XYZ file of C-alpha atoms in Angstrom:
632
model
C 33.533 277.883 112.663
C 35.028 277.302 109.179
C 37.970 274.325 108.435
C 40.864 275.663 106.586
C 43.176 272.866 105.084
C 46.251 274.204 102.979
C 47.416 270.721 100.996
C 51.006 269.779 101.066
C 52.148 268.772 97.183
C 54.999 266.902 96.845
C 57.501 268.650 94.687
C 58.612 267.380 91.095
C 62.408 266.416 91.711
C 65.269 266.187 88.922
C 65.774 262.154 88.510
C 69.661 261.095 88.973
C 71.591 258.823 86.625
C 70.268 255.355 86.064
C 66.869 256.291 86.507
C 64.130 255.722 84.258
C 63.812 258.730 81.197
C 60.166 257.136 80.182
C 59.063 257.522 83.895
C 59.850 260.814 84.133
C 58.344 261.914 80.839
C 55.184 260.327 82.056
C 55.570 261.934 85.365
C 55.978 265.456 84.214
C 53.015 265.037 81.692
C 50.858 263.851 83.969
C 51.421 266.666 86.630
C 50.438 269.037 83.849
C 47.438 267.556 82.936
C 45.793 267.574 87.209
C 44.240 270.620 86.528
C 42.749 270.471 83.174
C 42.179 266.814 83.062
C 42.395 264.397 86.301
C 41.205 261.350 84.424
C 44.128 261.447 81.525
C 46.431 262.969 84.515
C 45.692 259.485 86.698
C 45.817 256.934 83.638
C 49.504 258.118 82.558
C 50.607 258.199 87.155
C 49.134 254.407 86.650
C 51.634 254.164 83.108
C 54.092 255.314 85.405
C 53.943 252.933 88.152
C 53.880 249.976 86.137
C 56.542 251.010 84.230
C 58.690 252.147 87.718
C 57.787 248.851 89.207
C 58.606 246.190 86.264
C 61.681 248.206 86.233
C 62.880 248.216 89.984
C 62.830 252.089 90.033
C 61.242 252.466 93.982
C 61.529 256.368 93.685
C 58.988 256.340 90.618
C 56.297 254.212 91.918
C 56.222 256.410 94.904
C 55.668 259.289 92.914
C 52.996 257.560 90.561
C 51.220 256.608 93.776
C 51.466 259.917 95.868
C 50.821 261.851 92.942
C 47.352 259.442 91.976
C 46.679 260.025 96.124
C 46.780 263.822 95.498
C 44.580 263.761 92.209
C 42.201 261.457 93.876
C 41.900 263.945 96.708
C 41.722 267.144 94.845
C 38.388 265.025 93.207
C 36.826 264.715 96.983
C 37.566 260.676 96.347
C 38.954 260.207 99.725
C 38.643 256.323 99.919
C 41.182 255.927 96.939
C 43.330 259.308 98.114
C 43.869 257.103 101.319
C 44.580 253.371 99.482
C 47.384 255.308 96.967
C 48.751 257.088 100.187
C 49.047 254.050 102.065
C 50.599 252.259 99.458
C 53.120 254.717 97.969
C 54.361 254.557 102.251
C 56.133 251.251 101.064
C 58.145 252.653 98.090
C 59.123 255.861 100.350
C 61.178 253.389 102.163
C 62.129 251.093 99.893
C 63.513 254.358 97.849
C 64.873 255.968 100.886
C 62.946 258.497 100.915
C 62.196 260.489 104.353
C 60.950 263.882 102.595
C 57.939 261.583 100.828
C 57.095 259.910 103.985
C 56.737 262.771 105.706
C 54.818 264.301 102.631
C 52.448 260.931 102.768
C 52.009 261.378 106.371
C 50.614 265.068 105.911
C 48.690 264.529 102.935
C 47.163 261.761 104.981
C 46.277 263.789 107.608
C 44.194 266.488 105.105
C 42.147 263.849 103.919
C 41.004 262.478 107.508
C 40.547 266.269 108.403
C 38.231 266.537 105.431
C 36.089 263.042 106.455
C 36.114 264.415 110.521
C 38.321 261.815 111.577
C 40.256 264.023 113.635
C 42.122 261.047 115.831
C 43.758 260.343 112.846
C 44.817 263.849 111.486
C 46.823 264.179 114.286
C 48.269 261.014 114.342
C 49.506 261.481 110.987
C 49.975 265.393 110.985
C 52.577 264.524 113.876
C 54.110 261.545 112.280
C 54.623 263.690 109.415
C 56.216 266.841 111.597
C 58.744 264.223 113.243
C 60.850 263.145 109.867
C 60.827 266.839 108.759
C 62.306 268.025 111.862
C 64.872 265.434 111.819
C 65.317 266.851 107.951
C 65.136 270.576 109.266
C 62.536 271.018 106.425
C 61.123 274.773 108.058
C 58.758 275.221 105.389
C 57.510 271.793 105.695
C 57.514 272.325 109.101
C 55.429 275.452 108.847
C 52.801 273.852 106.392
C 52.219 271.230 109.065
C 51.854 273.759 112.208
C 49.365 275.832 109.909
C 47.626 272.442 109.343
C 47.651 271.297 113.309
C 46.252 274.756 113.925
C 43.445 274.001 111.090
C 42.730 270.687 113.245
C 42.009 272.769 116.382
C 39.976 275.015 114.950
C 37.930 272.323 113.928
C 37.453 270.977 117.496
C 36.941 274.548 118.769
C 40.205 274.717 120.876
C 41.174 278.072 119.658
C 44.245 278.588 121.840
C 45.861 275.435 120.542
C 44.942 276.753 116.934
C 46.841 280.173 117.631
C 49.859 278.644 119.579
C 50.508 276.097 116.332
C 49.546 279.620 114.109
C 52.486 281.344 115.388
C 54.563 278.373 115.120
C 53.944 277.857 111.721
C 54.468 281.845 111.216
C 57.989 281.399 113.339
C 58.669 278.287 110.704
C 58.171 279.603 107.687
C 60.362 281.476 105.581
C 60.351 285.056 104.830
C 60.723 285.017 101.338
C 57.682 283.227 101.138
C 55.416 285.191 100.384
C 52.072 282.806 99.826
C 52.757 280.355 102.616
C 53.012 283.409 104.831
C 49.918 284.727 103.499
C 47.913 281.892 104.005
C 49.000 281.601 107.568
C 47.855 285.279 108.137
C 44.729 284.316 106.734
C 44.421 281.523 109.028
C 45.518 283.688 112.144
C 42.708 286.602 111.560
C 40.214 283.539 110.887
C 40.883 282.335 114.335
C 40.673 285.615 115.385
C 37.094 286.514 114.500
C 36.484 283.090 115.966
C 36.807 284.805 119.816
C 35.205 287.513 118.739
C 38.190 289.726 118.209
C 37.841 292.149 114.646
C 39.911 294.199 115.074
C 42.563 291.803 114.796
C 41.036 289.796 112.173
C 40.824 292.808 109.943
C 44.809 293.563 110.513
C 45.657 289.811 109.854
C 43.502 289.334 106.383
C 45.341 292.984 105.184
C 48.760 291.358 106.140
C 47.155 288.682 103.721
C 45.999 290.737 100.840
C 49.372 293.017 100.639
C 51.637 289.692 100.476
C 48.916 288.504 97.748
C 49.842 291.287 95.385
C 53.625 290.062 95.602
C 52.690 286.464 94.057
C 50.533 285.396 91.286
C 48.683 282.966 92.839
C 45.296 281.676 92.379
C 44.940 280.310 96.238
C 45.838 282.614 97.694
C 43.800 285.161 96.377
C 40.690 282.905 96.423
C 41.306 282.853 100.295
C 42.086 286.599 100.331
C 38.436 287.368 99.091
C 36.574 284.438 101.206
C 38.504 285.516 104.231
C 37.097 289.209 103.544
C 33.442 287.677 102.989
C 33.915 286.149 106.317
C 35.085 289.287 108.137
C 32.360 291.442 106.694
C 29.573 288.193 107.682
C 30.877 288.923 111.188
C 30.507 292.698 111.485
C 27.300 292.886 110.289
C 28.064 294.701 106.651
C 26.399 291.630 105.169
C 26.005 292.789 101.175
C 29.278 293.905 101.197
C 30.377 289.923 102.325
C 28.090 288.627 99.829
C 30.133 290.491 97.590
C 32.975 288.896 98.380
C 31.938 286.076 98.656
C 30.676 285.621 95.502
C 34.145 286.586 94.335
C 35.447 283.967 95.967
C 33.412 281.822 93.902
C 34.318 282.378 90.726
C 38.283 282.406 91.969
C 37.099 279.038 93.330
C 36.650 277.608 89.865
C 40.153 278.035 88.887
C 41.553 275.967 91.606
C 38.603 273.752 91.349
C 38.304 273.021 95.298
C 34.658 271.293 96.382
C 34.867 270.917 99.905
C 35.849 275.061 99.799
C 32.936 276.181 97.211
C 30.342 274.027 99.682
C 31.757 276.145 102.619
C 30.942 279.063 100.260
C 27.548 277.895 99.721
C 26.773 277.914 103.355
C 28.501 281.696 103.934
C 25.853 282.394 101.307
C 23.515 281.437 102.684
C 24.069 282.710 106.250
C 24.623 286.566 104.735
C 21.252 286.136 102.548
C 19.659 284.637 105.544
C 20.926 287.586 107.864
C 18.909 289.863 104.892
C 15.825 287.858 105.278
C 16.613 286.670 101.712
C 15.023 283.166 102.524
C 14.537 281.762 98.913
C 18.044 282.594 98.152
C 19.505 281.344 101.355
C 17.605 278.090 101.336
C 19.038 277.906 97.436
C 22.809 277.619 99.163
C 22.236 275.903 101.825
C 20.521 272.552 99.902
C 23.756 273.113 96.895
C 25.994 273.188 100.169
C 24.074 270.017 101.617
C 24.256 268.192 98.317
C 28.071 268.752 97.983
C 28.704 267.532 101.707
C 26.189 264.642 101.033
C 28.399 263.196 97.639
C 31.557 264.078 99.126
C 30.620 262.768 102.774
C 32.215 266.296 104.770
C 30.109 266.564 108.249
C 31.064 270.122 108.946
C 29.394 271.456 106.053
C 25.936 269.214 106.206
C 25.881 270.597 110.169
C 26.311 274.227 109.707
C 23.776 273.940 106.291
C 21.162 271.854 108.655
C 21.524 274.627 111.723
C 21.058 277.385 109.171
C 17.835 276.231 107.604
C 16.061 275.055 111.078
C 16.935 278.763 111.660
C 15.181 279.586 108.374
C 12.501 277.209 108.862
C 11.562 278.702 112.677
C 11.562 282.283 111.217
C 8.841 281.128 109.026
C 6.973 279.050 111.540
C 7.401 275.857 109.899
C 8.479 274.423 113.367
C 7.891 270.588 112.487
C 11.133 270.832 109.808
C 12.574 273.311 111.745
C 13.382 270.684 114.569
C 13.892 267.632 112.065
C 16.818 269.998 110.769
C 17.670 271.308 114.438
C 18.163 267.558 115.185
C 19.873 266.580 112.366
C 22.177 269.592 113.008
C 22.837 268.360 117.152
C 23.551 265.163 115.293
C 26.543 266.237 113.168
C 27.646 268.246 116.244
C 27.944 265.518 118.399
C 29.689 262.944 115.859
C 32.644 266.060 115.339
C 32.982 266.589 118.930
C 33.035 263.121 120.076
C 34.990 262.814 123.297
C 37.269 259.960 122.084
C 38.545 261.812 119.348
C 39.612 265.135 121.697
C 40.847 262.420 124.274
C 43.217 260.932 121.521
C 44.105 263.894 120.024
C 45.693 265.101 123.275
C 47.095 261.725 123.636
C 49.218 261.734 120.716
C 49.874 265.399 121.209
C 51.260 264.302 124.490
C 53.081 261.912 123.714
C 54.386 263.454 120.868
C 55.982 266.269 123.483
C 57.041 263.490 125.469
C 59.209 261.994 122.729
C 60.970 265.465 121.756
C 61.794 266.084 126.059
C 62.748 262.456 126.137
C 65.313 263.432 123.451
C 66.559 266.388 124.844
C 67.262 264.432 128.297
C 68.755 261.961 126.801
C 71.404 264.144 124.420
C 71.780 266.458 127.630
C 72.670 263.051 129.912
C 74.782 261.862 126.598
C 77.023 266.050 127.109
C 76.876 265.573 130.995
C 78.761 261.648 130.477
C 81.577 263.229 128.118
C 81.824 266.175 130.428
C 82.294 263.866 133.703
C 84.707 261.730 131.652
C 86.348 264.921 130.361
C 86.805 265.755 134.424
C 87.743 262.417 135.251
C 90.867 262.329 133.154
C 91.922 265.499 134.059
C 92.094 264.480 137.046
C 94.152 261.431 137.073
C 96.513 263.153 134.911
C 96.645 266.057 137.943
C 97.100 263.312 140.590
C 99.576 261.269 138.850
C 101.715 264.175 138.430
C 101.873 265.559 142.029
C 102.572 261.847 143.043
C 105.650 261.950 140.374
C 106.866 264.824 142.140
C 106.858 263.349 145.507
C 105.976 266.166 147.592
C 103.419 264.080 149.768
C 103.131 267.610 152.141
C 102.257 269.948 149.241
C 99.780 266.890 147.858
C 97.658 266.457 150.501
C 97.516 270.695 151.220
C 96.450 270.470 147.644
C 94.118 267.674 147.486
C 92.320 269.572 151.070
C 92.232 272.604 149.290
C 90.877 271.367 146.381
C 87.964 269.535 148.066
C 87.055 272.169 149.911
C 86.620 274.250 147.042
C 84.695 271.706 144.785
C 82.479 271.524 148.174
C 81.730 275.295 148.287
C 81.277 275.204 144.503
C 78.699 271.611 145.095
C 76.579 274.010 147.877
C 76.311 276.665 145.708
C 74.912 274.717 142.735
C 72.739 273.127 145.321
C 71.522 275.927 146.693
C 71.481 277.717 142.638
C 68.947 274.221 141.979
C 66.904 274.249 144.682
C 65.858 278.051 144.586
C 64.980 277.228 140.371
C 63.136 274.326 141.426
C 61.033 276.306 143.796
C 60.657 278.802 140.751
C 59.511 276.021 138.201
C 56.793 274.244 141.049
C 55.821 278.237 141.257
C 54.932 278.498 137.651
C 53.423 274.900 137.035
C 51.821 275.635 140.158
C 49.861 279.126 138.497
C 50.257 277.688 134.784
C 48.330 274.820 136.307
C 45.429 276.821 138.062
C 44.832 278.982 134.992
C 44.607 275.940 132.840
C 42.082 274.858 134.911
C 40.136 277.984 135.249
C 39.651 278.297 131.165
C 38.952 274.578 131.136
C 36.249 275.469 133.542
C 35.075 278.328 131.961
C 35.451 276.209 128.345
C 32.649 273.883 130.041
C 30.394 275.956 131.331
C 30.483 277.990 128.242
C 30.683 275.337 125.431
C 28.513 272.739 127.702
C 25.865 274.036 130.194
C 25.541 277.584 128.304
C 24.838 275.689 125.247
C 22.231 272.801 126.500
C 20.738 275.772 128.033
C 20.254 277.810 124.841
C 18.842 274.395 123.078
C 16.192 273.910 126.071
C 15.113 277.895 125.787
C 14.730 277.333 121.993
C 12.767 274.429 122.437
C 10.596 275.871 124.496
C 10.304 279.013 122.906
C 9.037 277.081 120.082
C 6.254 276.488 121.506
C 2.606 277.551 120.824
C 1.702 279.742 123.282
C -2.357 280.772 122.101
C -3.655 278.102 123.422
C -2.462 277.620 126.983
C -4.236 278.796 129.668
C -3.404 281.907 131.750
C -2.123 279.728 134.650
C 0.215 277.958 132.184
C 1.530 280.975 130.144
C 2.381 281.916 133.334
C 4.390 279.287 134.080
C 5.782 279.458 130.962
C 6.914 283.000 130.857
C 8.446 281.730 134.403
C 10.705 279.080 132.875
C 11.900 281.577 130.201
C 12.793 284.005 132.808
C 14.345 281.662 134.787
C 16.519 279.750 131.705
C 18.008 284.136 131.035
C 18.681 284.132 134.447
C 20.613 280.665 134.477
C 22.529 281.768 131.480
C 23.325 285.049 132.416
C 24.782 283.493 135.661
C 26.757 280.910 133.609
C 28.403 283.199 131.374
C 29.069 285.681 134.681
C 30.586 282.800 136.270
C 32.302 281.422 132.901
C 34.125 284.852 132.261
C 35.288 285.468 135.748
C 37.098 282.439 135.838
C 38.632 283.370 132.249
C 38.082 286.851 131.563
C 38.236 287.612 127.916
C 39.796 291.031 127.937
C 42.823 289.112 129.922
C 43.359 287.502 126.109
C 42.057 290.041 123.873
C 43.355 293.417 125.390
C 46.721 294.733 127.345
C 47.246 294.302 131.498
C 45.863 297.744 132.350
C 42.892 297.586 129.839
C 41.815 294.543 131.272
C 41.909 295.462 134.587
C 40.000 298.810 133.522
C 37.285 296.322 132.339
C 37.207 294.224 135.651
C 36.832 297.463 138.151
C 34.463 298.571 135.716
C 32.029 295.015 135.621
C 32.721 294.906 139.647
C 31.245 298.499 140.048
C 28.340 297.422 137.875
C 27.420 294.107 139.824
C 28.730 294.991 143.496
C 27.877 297.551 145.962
C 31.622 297.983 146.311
C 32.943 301.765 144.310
C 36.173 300.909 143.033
C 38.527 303.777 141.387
C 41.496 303.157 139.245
C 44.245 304.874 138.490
C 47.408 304.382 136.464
C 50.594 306.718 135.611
C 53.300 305.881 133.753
C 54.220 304.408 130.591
C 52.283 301.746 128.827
C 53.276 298.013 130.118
C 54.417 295.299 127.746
C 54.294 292.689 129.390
C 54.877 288.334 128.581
C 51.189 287.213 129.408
C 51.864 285.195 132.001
C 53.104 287.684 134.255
C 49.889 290.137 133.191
C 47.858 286.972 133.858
C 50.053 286.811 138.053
C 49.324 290.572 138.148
C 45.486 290.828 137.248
C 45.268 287.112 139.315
C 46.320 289.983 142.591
C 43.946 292.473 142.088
C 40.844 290.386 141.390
C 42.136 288.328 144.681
C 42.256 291.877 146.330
C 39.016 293.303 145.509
C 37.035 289.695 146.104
C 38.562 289.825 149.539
C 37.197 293.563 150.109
C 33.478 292.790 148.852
C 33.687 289.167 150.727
C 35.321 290.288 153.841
C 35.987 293.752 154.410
C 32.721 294.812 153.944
C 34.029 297.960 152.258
C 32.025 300.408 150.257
C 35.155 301.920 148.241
C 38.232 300.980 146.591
C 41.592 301.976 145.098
C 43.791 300.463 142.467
C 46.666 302.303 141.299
C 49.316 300.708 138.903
C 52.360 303.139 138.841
C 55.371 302.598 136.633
C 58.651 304.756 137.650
C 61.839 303.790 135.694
C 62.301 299.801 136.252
C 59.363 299.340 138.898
C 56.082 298.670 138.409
C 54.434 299.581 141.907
C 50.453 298.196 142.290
C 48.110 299.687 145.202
C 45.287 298.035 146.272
C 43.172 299.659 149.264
C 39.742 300.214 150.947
C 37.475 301.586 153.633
C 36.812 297.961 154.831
C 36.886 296.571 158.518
C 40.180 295.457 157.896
C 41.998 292.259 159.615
C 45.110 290.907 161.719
C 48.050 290.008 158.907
C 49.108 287.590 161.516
C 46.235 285.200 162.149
C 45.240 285.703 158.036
C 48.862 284.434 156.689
C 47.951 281.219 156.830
C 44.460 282.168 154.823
C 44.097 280.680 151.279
C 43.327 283.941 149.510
C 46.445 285.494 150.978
C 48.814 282.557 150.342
C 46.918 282.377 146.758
C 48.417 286.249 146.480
C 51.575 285.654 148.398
C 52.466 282.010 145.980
C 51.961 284.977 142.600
C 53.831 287.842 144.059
C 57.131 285.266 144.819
C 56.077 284.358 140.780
C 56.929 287.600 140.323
C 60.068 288.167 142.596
C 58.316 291.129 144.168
C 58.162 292.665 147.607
C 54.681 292.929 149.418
C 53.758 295.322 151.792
C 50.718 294.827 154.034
C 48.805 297.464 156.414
C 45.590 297.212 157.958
C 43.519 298.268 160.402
C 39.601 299.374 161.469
C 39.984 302.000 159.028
C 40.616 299.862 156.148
C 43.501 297.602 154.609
C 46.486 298.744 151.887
C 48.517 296.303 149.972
C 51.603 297.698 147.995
C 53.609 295.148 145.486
C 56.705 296.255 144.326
C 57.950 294.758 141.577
C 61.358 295.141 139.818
C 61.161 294.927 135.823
C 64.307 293.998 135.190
C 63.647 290.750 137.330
C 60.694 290.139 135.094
C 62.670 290.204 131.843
C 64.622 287.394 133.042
C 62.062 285.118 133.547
């Protein structure tokens, strides 16, 4: 899993009347010289400063000292990135400046993501996205997402990484071309990190065509690593190399480190894959050497798991575990628990905040609206009592009661039947969260411990154990398959990835398909119609139905075949699910869990289920209106 980190710079502004000519001069010289020379660049930001703060002119130190925090960090000196970020926070508001905080914030945030304090990028990352939504700053905005989705793709919570992907992609604007590009980069890069190609390979072309609209260095840099990557992944391993070492030399124009020691270890993973062990060892210690000085954990761990891979392939099993260990070490330091704990609280309550807004300007409409009402009516009854009429008052004061009572029950009734909607959908959104944080565990947790133990013991020298205890030994290796073959069964039932990577009907192709593999149950399935797009929670209700179904055939029915037939006729969408089975009495079942499981998804999806059984075998028909979906 690779870190990608985009840097927010704060953008030279024009300096008003009254402000200092000298500090700006010094300003805009500096800024030229970053590139070419970061020592002369940070002496004249220091010039700057002093100059800005004998002279009262708050706007200019901030600028000096965000400007010295972005040099510093560009150099991979995070410790003084951090102490001129924290200090230009002070001028930002002293200047009256939201734009910078929010810049300071951000910039903040890259430089703990860089060190693997991820508690704090998110802190800061979210600090940052609060003043630039109260500035309606989109491209900010989008910068930030892209960099939230960079944080969870650090901590390996890929559907957080895509969600804030798309956000970013919704933020940004359309004109610009290289922030756009870089967020299609990122998007195919998480991607190929579930395993899905094809879609990486669409994503990183989106990237290279918007990379021939812009001259820019960055960009294409990450155009040709992001290709290296892809072409790692599939296997075509000299042509990633040769990427790869393009990437390299468009590395040296935007002078990156932490990126050219990620390159290193790509290196040396493709010549590794080649069995080009000199030159993959070569990478990996220039890759460890870089992390070491510039104190970046992610690329020391995947360098140290790369050469204990190197080292077992050679038999030189004492170093391979000293590296293996120093690897689990790194591991376990970027995937503390504390730091995914507070990363989900400030997440949280960062969510909380923006609802606790929106309640509180919908309560501020509802007051004026009430008080709207209110006068209204005083000014109504104050004029019937002018006119006397007591008679035609009263008649009108009934009749107007009785209507605002009719029009109370329906809104009433209107509420109730949307709350029993929303429980309905936090209800299922609820139980699928569970199932892939289930499935995360098993996968990510046992799966992996597993995998360490077999390697362990595979590791082993075998020639000079005894018959009896090879034996046992090819026993335990047997056994530790079988365990993980179970786990992952288990992991992807509970969340299947064709549900995520493919459409409804594929997916459900791929279930029937594993179930006629593992089961003595024969399914068949048929659909007819036109393709289904559906929003993926209501493919998620629908496949939820049939793999309820079909469990409840193998488990229960004892049936030896199976039908499922999806059918889409003008606005319906009409799913068939039958078999052979023993079958069972709808009216003692209702109260079953299984069925109400089915029943609670099918009212999800305002449909109508039909239900016959009997010794010959059971039929369920759903019938569900389209339309009604496209409200939802």
């Amino acid at each position: 899993m690779r870190l990608h980190i985009l840097c927010f710079l704060l953008p030279l502004i024009a300096l008003g009347q009254g402000d200092s000519i000298k500090v700006k001069a010094l300003l805009d010289k500096a800024y030229g010289y970053e590139g070419t020379d970061p020592i002369k660049a940070l002496k004249m930001y220091s010039k700057a400063y002093i100059l800005s703060n004998r002279s009262g002119y708050d706007l200019g130190a901030f600028r000096s000292l965000h400007y010295s925090g972005i040099v510093h960090s560009n150099m991979v000196n995070y410790d003084s990135a951090l102490f001129y970020y924290k200090k230009s926070l002070t001028f930002s508001d002293k200047a009256k400046y939201p734009k910078g905080k929010a810049a300071t914030y951000i910039n903040m945030g890259n430089v703990y993501q860089f060190l693997g304090d991820y508690d704090k990028v998110a802190e800061h990352y979210l600090k940052g996205i609060q003043v630039f939504e109260t500035l309606k700053d989109s491209t900010s905005i989008a910068i930030t997402y892209e960099n939230l989705g960079a944080l969870f793709s650090a901590i390996q919570q890929h559907q957080k990484e895509m969600r804030y992907l798309e956000k970013a992609l919704l933020m940004a604007p359309k004109d610009d071309f290289r922030l756009m590009g870089m967020i299609y980069g990122d998007m195919g890069l998480s991607q190929s990190k579930i395993g899905n190609l094809p879609k990486t390979f669409t994503y990183f072309t989106k990237a290279d065509s918007l990379s021939r609209l812009v001259d820019d260095p960055k960009l294409d840099f990450f155009v040709d690593r992001n290709f290296g990557e892809y072409h790692l992944l599939n296997g075509s391993y000299k042509t990633s190399i040769s990427f790869l070492n393009k990437a390299l030399k468009a590395n040296e124009a935007i002078n990156d480190p932490y990126y050219r020691g990620q390159l290193f270890v790509q290196l040396g993973e493709a010549h590794t894959k080649l069995k080009e062990y000199p030159k993959a060892t070569s990478y990996l210690q220039m890759a460890l050497t870089m992390g070491r000085e510039n104190k970046i954990k992610e690329i020391q761990e995947k360098a140290y798991y790369l050469l204990s891979k190197i080292d077992k392939e050679q038999r030189n099993h004492q170093r391979a575990y000293e590296y293996l260990d120093l690897h689990m070490h790194f591991k376990d330091s970027l995937l503390n628990e504390t730091y995914l704990r507070q990363i989900s609280l400030f997440e949280k309550q960062y969510e909380t905040e923006k609802k606790d807004k929106e309640i509180a300007s919908q309560k501020l409409l509802l007051q004026t609206q009430e008080n709207s009402l209110l006068r209204k009516k005083n000014q109504y009854n104050l004029a019937l009592g002018g006119v006397g009429f007591l008679g035609l008052f009263g008649l009108g004061l009934w009749l107007f009661y009785r209507q605002r009572q009719k029009l109370r029950s329906k809104e009433i009734l209107a509420l109730q039947n949307q709350q029993e909607v929303v429980k309905l959908e936090a209800l299922i959104d609820g139980e699928e969260k569970e199932r892939n944080r289930l499935a995360q565990d098993l996968h990510d947790g046992i799966n992996g411990d597993l995998a360490v133990i077999k390697y362990k013991i595979s590791s082993l020298e075998t020639n000079k154990f005894s018959e009896r205890e090879k034996k046992y030994y090819l026993d335990a290796i047997s056994m530790l398959d079988n365990a993980v073959e179970q786990v992952r069964r288990i992991s992807h039932n509970l969340a299947p990835p064709s549900l995520h990577n493919f459409d409804l009907i594929e997916a459900i192709q791929q279930f029937c398909s594993k179930q006629n593999a593992s089961n003595s149950l024969n399914i068949s399935f048929q659909y007819f119609g036109n393709r289904l797009v559906l929003k993926k929670e209501i493919e998620t209700a629908i496949y939820r139905i049939i793999q309820e179904l079909l469990n409840n055939s193998i488990k229960h029915a004892n049936a030896t075949e199976a039908l499922v037939q999806l059918n889409t006729h003008e606005d319906k969408l009409i799913i068939t699910v039958e078999d052979n089975g023993k079958g069972f009495d709808a009216s003692i079942s209702a109260n079953g869990i299984g069925l109400q499981n089915i029943k609670s998804r099918v009212n999800f999806l305002k449909a109508n289920l039909d239900i016959s059984s009997s010794t010959k075998g059971t039929t369920f028909c759903i019938e569900i209106d389209l339309h009604k979906l496209d409200k939802k």
